[in-house]
PDB file of C-alpha atoms and ligand atoms in Angstrom:
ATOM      1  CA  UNK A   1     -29.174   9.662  39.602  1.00 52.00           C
ATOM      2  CA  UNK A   2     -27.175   6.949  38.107  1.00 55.00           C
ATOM      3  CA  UNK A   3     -29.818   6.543  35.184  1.00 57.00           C
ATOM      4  CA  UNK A   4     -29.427  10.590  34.266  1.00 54.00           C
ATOM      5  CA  UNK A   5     -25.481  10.074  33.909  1.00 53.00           C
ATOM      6  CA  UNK A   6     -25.911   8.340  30.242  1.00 53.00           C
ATOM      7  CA  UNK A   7     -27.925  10.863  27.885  1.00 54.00           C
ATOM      8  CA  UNK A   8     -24.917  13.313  29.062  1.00 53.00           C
ATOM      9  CA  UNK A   9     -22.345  10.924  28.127  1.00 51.00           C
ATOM     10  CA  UNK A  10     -23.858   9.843  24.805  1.00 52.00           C
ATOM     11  CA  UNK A  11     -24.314  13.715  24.068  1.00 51.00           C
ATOM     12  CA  UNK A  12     -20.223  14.199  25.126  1.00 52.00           C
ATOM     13  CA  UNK A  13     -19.491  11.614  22.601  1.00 51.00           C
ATOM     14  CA  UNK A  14     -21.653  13.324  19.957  1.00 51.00           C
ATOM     15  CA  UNK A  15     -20.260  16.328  20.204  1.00 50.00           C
ATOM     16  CA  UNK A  16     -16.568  15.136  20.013  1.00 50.00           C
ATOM     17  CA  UNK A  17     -17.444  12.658  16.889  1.00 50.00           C
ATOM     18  CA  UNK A  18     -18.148  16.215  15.387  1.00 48.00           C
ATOM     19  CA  UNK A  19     -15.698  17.727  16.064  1.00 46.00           C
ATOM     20  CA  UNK A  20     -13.264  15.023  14.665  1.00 47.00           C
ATOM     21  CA  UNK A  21     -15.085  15.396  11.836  1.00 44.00           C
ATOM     22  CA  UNK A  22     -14.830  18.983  11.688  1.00 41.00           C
ATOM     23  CA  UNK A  23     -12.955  18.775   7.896  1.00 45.00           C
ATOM     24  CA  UNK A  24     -16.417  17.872   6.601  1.00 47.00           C
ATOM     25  CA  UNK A  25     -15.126  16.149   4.016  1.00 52.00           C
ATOM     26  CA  UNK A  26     -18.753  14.309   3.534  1.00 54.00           C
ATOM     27  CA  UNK A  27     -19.688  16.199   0.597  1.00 65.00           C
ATOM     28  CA  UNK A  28     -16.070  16.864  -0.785  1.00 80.00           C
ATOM     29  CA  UNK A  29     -15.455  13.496  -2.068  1.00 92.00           C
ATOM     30  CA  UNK A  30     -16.679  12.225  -5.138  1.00 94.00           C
ATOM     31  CA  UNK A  31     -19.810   9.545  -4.700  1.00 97.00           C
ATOM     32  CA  UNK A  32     -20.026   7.111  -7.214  1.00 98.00           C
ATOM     33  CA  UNK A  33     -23.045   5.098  -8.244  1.00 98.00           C
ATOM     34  CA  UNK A  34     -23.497   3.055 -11.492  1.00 98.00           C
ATOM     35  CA  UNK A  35     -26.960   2.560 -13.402  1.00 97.00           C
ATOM     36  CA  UNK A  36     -28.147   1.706 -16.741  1.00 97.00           C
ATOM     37  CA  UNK A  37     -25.505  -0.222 -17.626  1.00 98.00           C
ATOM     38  CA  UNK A  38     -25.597  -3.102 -20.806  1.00 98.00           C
ATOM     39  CA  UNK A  39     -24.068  -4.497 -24.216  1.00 98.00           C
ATOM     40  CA  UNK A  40     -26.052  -5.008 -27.078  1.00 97.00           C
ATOM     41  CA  UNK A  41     -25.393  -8.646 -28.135  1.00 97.00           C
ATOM     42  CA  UNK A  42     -22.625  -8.019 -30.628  1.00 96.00           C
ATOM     43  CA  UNK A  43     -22.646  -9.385 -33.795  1.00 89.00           C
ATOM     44  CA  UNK A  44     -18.893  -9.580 -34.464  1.00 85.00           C
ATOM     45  CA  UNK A  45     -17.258 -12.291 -32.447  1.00 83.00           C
ATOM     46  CA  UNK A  46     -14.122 -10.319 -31.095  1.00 86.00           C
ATOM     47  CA  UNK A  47     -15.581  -6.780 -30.528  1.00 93.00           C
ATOM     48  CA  UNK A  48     -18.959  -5.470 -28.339  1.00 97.00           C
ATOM     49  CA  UNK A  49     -19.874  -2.195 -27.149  1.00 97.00           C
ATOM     50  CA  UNK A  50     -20.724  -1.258 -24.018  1.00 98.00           C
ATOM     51  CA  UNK A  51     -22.750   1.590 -22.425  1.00 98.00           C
ATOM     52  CA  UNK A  52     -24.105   3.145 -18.575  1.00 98.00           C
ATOM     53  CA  UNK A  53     -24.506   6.055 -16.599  1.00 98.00           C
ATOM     54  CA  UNK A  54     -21.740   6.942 -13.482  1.00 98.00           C
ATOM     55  CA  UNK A  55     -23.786   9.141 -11.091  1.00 98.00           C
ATOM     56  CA  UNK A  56     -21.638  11.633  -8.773  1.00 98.00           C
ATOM     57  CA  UNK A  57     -23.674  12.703  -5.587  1.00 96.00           C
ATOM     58  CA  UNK A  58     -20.599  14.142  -4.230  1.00 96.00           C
ATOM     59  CA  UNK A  59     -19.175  17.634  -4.339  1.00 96.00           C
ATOM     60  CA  UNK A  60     -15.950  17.191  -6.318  1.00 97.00           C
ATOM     61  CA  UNK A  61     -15.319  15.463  -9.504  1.00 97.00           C
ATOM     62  CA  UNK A  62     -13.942  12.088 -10.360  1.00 98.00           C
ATOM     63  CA  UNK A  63     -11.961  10.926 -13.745  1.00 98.00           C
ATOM     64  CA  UNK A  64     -12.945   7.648 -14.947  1.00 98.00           C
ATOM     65  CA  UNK A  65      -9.572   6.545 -15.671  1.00 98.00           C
ATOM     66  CA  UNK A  66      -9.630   2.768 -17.167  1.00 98.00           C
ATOM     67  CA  UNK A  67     -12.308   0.021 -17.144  1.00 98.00           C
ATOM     68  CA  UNK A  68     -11.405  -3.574 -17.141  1.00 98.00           C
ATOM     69  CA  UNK A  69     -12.932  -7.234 -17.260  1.00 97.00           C
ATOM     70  CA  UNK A  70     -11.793 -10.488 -17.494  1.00 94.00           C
ATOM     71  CA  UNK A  71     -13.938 -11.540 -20.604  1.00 94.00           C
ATOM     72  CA  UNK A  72     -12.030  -8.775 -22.992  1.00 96.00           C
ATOM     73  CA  UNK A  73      -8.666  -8.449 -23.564  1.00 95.00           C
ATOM     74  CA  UNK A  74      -9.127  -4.483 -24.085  1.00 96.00           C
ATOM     75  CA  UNK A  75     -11.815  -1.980 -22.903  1.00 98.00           C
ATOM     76  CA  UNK A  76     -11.100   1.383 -24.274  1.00 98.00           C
ATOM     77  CA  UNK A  77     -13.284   4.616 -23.988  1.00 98.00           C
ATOM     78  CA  UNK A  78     -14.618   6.322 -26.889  1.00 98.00           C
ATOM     79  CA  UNK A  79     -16.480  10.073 -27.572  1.00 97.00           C
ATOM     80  CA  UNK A  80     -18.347  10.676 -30.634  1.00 95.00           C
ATOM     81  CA  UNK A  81     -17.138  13.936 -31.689  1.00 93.00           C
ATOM     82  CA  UNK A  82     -19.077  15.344 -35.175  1.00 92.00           C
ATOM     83  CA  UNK A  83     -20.340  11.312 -35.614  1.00 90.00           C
ATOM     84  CA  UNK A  84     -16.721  10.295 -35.290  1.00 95.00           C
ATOM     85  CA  UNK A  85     -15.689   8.327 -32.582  1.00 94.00           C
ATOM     86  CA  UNK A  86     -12.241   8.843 -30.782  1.00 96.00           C
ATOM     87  CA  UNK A  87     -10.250   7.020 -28.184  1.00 97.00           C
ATOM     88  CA  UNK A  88      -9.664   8.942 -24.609  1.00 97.00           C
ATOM     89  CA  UNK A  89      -7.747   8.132 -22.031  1.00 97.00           C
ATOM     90  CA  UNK A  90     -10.492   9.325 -19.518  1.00 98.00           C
ATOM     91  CA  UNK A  91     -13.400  10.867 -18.648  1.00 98.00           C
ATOM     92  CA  UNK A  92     -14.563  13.607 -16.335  1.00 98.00           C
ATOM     93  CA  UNK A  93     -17.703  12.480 -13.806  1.00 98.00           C
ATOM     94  CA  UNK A  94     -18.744  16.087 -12.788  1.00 98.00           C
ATOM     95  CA  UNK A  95     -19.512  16.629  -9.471  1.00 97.00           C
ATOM     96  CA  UNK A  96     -23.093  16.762  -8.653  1.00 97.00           C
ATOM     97  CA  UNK A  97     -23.035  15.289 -12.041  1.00 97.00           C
ATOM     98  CA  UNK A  98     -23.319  12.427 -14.272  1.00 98.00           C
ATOM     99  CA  UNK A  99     -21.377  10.369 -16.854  1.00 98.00           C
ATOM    100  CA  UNK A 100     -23.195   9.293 -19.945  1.00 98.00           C
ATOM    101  CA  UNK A 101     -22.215   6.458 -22.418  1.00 98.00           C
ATOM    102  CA  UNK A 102     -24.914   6.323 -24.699  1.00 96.00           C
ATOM    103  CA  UNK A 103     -25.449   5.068 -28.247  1.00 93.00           C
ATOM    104  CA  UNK A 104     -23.583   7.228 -30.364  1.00 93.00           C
ATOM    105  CA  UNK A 105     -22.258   9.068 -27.875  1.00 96.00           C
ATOM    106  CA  UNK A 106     -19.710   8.350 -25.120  1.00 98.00           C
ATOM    107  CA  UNK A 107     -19.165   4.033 -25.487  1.00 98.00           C
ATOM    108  CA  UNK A 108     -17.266   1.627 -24.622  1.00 98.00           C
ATOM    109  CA  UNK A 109     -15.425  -1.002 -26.744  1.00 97.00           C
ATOM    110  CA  UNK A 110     -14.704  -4.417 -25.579  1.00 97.00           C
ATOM    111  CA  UNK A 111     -11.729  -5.872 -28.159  1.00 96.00           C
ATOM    112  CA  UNK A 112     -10.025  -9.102 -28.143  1.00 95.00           C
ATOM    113  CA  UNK A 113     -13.336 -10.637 -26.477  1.00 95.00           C
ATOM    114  CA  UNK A 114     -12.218 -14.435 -25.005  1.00 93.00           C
ATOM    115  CA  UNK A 115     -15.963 -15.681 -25.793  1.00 91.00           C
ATOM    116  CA  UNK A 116     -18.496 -14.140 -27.828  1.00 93.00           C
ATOM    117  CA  UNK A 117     -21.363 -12.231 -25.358  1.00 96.00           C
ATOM    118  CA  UNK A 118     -24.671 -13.536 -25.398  1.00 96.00           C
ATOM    119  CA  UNK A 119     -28.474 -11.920 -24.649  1.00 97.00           C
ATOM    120  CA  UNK A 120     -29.254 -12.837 -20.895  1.00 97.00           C
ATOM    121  CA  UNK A 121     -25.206 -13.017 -19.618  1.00 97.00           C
ATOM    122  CA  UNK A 122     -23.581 -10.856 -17.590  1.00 97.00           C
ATOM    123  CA  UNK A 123     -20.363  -9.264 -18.250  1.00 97.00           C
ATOM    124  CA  UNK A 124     -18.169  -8.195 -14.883  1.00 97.00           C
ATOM    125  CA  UNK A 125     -16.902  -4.842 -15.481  1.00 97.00           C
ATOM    126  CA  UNK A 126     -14.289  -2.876 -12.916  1.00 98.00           C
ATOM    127  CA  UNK A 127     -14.188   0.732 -13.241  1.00 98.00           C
ATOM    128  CA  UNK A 128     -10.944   2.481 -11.920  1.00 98.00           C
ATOM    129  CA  UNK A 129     -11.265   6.221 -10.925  1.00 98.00           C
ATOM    130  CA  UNK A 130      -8.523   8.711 -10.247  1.00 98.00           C
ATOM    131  CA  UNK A 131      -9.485   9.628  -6.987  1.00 97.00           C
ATOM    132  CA  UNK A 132     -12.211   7.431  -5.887  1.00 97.00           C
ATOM    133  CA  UNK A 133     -11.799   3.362  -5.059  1.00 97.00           C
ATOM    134  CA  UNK A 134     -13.134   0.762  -7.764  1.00 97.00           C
ATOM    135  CA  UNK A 135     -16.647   0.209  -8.581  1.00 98.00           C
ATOM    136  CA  UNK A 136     -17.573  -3.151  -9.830  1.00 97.00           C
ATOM    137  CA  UNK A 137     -20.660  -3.632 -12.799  1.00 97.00           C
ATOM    138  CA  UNK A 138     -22.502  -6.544 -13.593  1.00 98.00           C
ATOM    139  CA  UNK A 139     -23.213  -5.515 -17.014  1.00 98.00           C
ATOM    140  CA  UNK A 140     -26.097  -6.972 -18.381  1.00 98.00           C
ATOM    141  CA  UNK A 141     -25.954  -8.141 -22.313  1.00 98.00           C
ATOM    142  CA  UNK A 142     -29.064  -7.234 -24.280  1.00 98.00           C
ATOM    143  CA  UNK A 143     -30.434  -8.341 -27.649  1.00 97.00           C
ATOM    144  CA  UNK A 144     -28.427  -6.453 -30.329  1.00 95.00           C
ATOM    145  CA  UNK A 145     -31.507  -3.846 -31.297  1.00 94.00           C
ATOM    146  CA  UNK A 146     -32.045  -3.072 -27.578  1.00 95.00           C
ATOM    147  CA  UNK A 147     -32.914   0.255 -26.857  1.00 91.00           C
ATOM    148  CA  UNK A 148     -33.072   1.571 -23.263  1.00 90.00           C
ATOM    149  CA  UNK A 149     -35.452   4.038 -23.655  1.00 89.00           C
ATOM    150  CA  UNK A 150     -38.184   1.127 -25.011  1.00 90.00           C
ATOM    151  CA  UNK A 151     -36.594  -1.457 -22.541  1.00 86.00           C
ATOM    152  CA  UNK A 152     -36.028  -3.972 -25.504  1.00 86.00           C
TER     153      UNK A 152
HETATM  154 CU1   CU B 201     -15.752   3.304 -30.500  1.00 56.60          CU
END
């Protein structure tokens, strides 16, 4: 009789875990996953570019709201807009969604660079979000042709 007592205490405990949880707020938060990340070797010695993909797997949307490192001075965030590029203070990672920053598209730009990147290094990269914690990138630098699609 002793031996029957547990499954009907684990099951008491199950129950009342879910009904703490009752908000649900699993799928209401933004999840954040980065891929596809690199910088094409730059040629100039105090500017790169740098591009990946922010994945949301979560039901509400996150604003990527600044991205930092220690080897640049300034990271700001461009769009290409009609083959221009423009500065923006942040962009939208739709929920169920994704992010793009893609050759002439969305990019970012690594100014005031304290050593020059080079093919096989890896640049640390913190993204800050409005609403989600930080997410930190090791992103890989690439010869200066690379192309992700060929994979060199
Ligand atoms: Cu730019």
């Amino acid at each position: 009789m002793r031996r029957s007592a547990l499954p009907v205490l684990a099951l008491t405990g199950a129950l009342a875990l879910a009904g703490c949880g009752g908000s649900g707020d699993g799928d209401a938060k933004a999840k954040l996953s980065v891929s596809s990340s690199y910088m094409p070797q730059p040629v100039s010695a105090d500017m790169a570019a740098g591009f990946l993909t922010i994945t949301n797997k979560g039901g509400t949307q996150d604003e990527l709201t600044s991205v930092t490192s220690d080897t640049a001075g300034e990271i700001t965030m461009h769009d290409t807009v009609g083959g221009a590029m423009e500065e923006v203070t942040s962009f939208t990672v739709p929920a169920h969604g994704q992010l793009v920053f893609k050759s002439g598209g969305n990019h970012l730009m690594f100014e005031k660079l304290k050593r020059r990147p080079k093919q096989g290094q890896t640049i640390p990269l913190t993204l800050t979000f409005a609403k989600s914690g930080p997410l930190t990138v090791e992103m890989p630098v690439k010869s200066a042709t690379y192309n992700p699609s060929t994979g060199h």
